[in-house]
Amino acid sequence: MSERLREKLNILADAAKYDVSCSSSGSDRKNTNKGVGNGHTSGICHTYTEDGRCVSLLKILLTNHCIFDCAYCVSRKSNDIERAAFTVDEVVELTMNFYRRNYIEGLFLSSGIFKNADFTMERLLRVVKKLRLEQNYNGYIHLKTIPGASDELIKEAGLYADRMSINLEMPTESGLKLLAPEKSHQDVIKPLAFVQNQIVQFKDEKKLIKSVPKFVPAGQSTQMVIGATPETDKDIMYTADRFYKNFSLKRVYYSGYIPISNDTRMPILGTQPPLLRENRLYQTDWLMRFYGFNVREILNDANPHLDIDIDPKLSWALRNLHHFPVDINTADYRMILRIPGIGVGSANKIVQARKFGKLHIYQLKNIGVSYNRAKHFIKCADTPFQMKDFQSTQIKAFILAESQSKYLKTDIQQLILF
Amino acid sequence: MIYVFDGSLEGLLTAIFEYFERKPKSIALKTGKLFQPDAFTETLHIVNDRKKADRVWQGLQKRLDGQWSRKFYCAYLSELPEIHNSLFHFACYIFSNEAGAEKNYGNPYVLVTSQIATKVEREKHRMEAFIRFQHTADGIFYCGIDPDFNVLPLIVKHFKDRYADQQWIIYDLKRHYGLFYNLLSVEEISIELSNQNLKQPSSNQLSEKEELYANLWKDYFKSTNIESRKNTKLHVKHVPKRYWKYLTEKQLE
C-alpha cells in the first residue's frame, strides 16, 4: 500500500514540477475554527530544491492522464510515460500529514485533463472541499482553473482556494497554435476574466456585509514558457504587462523551456534551459511592479531584447544618461529608485535619513547601497568633483570589469578545452 | 564612564534610566562578563529595578511605533556582545531628540539596531520555515533546534495560531528551554534528557507512521527537483548548510 503511494507521489510530483509557481503569499486566512493552518501574508519557503527554487507547497497533479497532446508538456497524450492517479483521500492525507510536520505551507493541485474539463474540475473541487470542510484545514491552497470548466464549478472552487491560476503556456497566440493546435489564449482569458470579476464582486459585497466569505484572496497568476518558440523579450513582456493590467494578476511566471522531446518544432534535447534570459525577464517584471517603470521604457522597437551582460535597470540608465547624475539629497523617491545599485530598501532609508542632514558616501555604503555601481549615477554631499563626462560605453566597461555575473562565469567554463 | 549590567533586558532599561539621572559626558555600557576594570574610567554597577525599567520601556513605546519597539526587542534577542551598548545609545538618542529620530539612518546606532533586528527577524523566519516536527509515540509533534539568536519568544505566536489542534514542543538545545503547546496555551519548559536524544528522538519514541511520511517527503523533495537546472550555489544560499541538520529532506535514508 505505502509502496504504491510512494510510486504515485514520485510520478505525479515529477509531472507537476514544470509549473514554476510555488508562492504561498497573499492570503491572510485565519485559523478561526481551532483547526489546523493559516495563511502567512508574505509566504514561507520551507525548503529549496537543488536547482535553487523555493518549495513551499506540495505541488502535485491529481493525475497525469491527459486527453491533450501539447508538444511542450511531459504529460501529453502521445508521450510514453508511466501514468498514475491519486484518490481524493490520498491527496488529503498527504497534505494534512506534510502540513502538520511543518514541511509545507499548503497544497498546489493541478491535473491532466481526463474525460473532460468539468469532470476534472469537479475532482479538484472534491479535494479542496474535503480539506476545508472535513479536516478544518485553513492552510494555503493553490488550485488550477481548468479551461473550459463550467462557471458554477469555478465559482465554487474559488470559495475554498487561496489562489487560482491558468497558464498562458506560450507568450503569443501564434506560438501556442504552433505547439498546441487544440488550444488558444481565448480559453485562458475567459476563465481568468470570470474569476477576476468574481473577486471584485465578492470584495464589493464584503464592504457592505462582513460575513461574505473570502474568494480567491491571494488572487490569480499565470505562466509562460520561454524559449520554446521564437518570441522576442518585447513580445513576452508586453503580453505580461497586458495580463497584469487587464486581470490584476498577482504574478506572471516565466519558465525557461527544458527540452523534453524530440519534436522538431522546439529546441532539441540536451539544450541548456535559457536561465539567464529567464533571470532578465524576472528583473524586468520586478522593475514594472516595484520600481515604477513602464514596460515601454525598458523594451521597445529599438530594443526588442534585453541586454544579456547587464541587468535591465542598468541598461535603461545607460541609455538615458541625460537623467543622471541624480542628487541623492534632493531628488524625489521615484528617481532615486531608478539609480542602478539602489533598491527599494535603500531608497526608503535614503529619503528618511536625508531629512536629518546631507548624506555622505560612507553613510550610503552603510545603508546598503551598492556604491561601486551607483557612484557613476549619483551626487551626494562629498562626491568628488569630476571634470570628465564619461560615455555610457565607458561606464558599462567600468562596471563589467568590477563585477562578474554568475551566469557568464559558467558560460566561460564551458568554453575551456584544456 | 562605564556602566556595568547583568545582560538582561531589565538591566539594559535600568541603565538607560540611570543615564538620564546623571547624564555623564562619555558613556559605554558593558555586561559583567565582558567588563574589564580600567584605572582611568569610573564605573557604575547597575542594580536592576523593575519600576525604572518599566518607565523606560513605556517611554520608548511612546516615542517609537510598534514596528520600532519590535526592532529594539529583536536586536536585544540577538545576544550579540556589542548590541547592548548600541541599544543603550540608540535609546538615549531617541529620548534626547525630537520624535521621529529613529528615521535617521545616518546615525550609526539607529542603523545598527535596524540591521541587527533584520538579522534576528531573518533567523525567526528561517525557524518558521525549517522546523520539522516529528510525530512522537505519545502524540506530540516535536522539534529540537539551536538557532543563532534567541528567537523562541518571537515564534510562539506563529506556531500557536497555526497548529491550534495538535500538541507540539519546540526545544532550543543551545539555550536549554522549550515551548510546549498543550492545546490551550503555550508554556515554557525544560526537559531533563541528553542533548543527543533531544536532537533526534530514538525510533521507539516516534509514532508508527512517522517514518512513512518522512520518506514520502524525501521522495517528494527529489521528484520536484529539475536536474538540468542544478544550481548548488543558489541552493546553499537559500538553505545554508548549518540548517541542514534540521531538515528531514536532507537526512540520508
CSV table of N, CA and C in Angstrom, one decimal, chain B residues 3-7 30-36 45:
chain,number,residue,atom,x,y,z
B,3,TYR,N,29.1,51.9,32.5
B,3,TYR,CA,28.0,51.2,33.2
B,3,TYR,C,28.1,49.7,33.0
B,4,VAL,N,28.1,49.0,34.1
B,4,VAL,CA,28.2,47.5,34.0
B,4,VAL,C,26.8,47.0,34.5
B,5,PHE,N,26.3,46.1,33.6
B,5,PHE,CA,25.0,45.5,34.0
B,5,PHE,C,25.0,44.0,33.7
B,6,ASP,N,23.9,43.3,34.0
B,6,ASP,CA,23.9,41.8,34.0
B,6,ASP,C,23.5,41.2,32.7
B,7,GLY,N,23.2,42.0,31.7
B,7,GLY,CA,22.9,41.5,30.3
B,7,GLY,C,21.4,41.2,30.1
B,30,LYS,N,28.5,48.0,29.4
B,30,LYS,CA,29.1,46.6,29.2
B,30,LYS,C,28.4,45.6,30.1
B,31,THR,N,28.4,44.4,29.7
B,31,THR,CA,27.9,43.3,30.6
B,31,THR,C,29.0,42.9,31.5
B,32,GLY,N,28.6,42.4,32.7
B,32,GLY,CA,29.5,41.9,33.7
B,32,GLY,C,30.6,41.0,33.1
B,33,LYS,N,30.2,40.2,32.2
B,33,LYS,CA,31.1,39.2,31.6
B,33,LYS,C,32.2,39.8,30.8
B,34,LEU,N,31.9,40.9,30.1
B,34,LEU,CA,32.9,41.5,29.2
B,34,LEU,C,33.7,42.6,29.9
B,35,PHE,N,33.2,43.0,31.1
B,35,PHE,CA,33.8,44.2,31.7
B,35,PHE,C,35.2,43.9,32.2
B,36,GLN,N,36.1,44.8,31.9
B,36,GLN,CA,37.5,44.7,32.5
B,36,GLN,C,37.7,46.1,33.1
B,45,HIS,N,28.0,50.1,38.7
B,45,HIS,CA,27.3,48.8,38.6
B,45,HIS,C,25.8,49.1,38.7
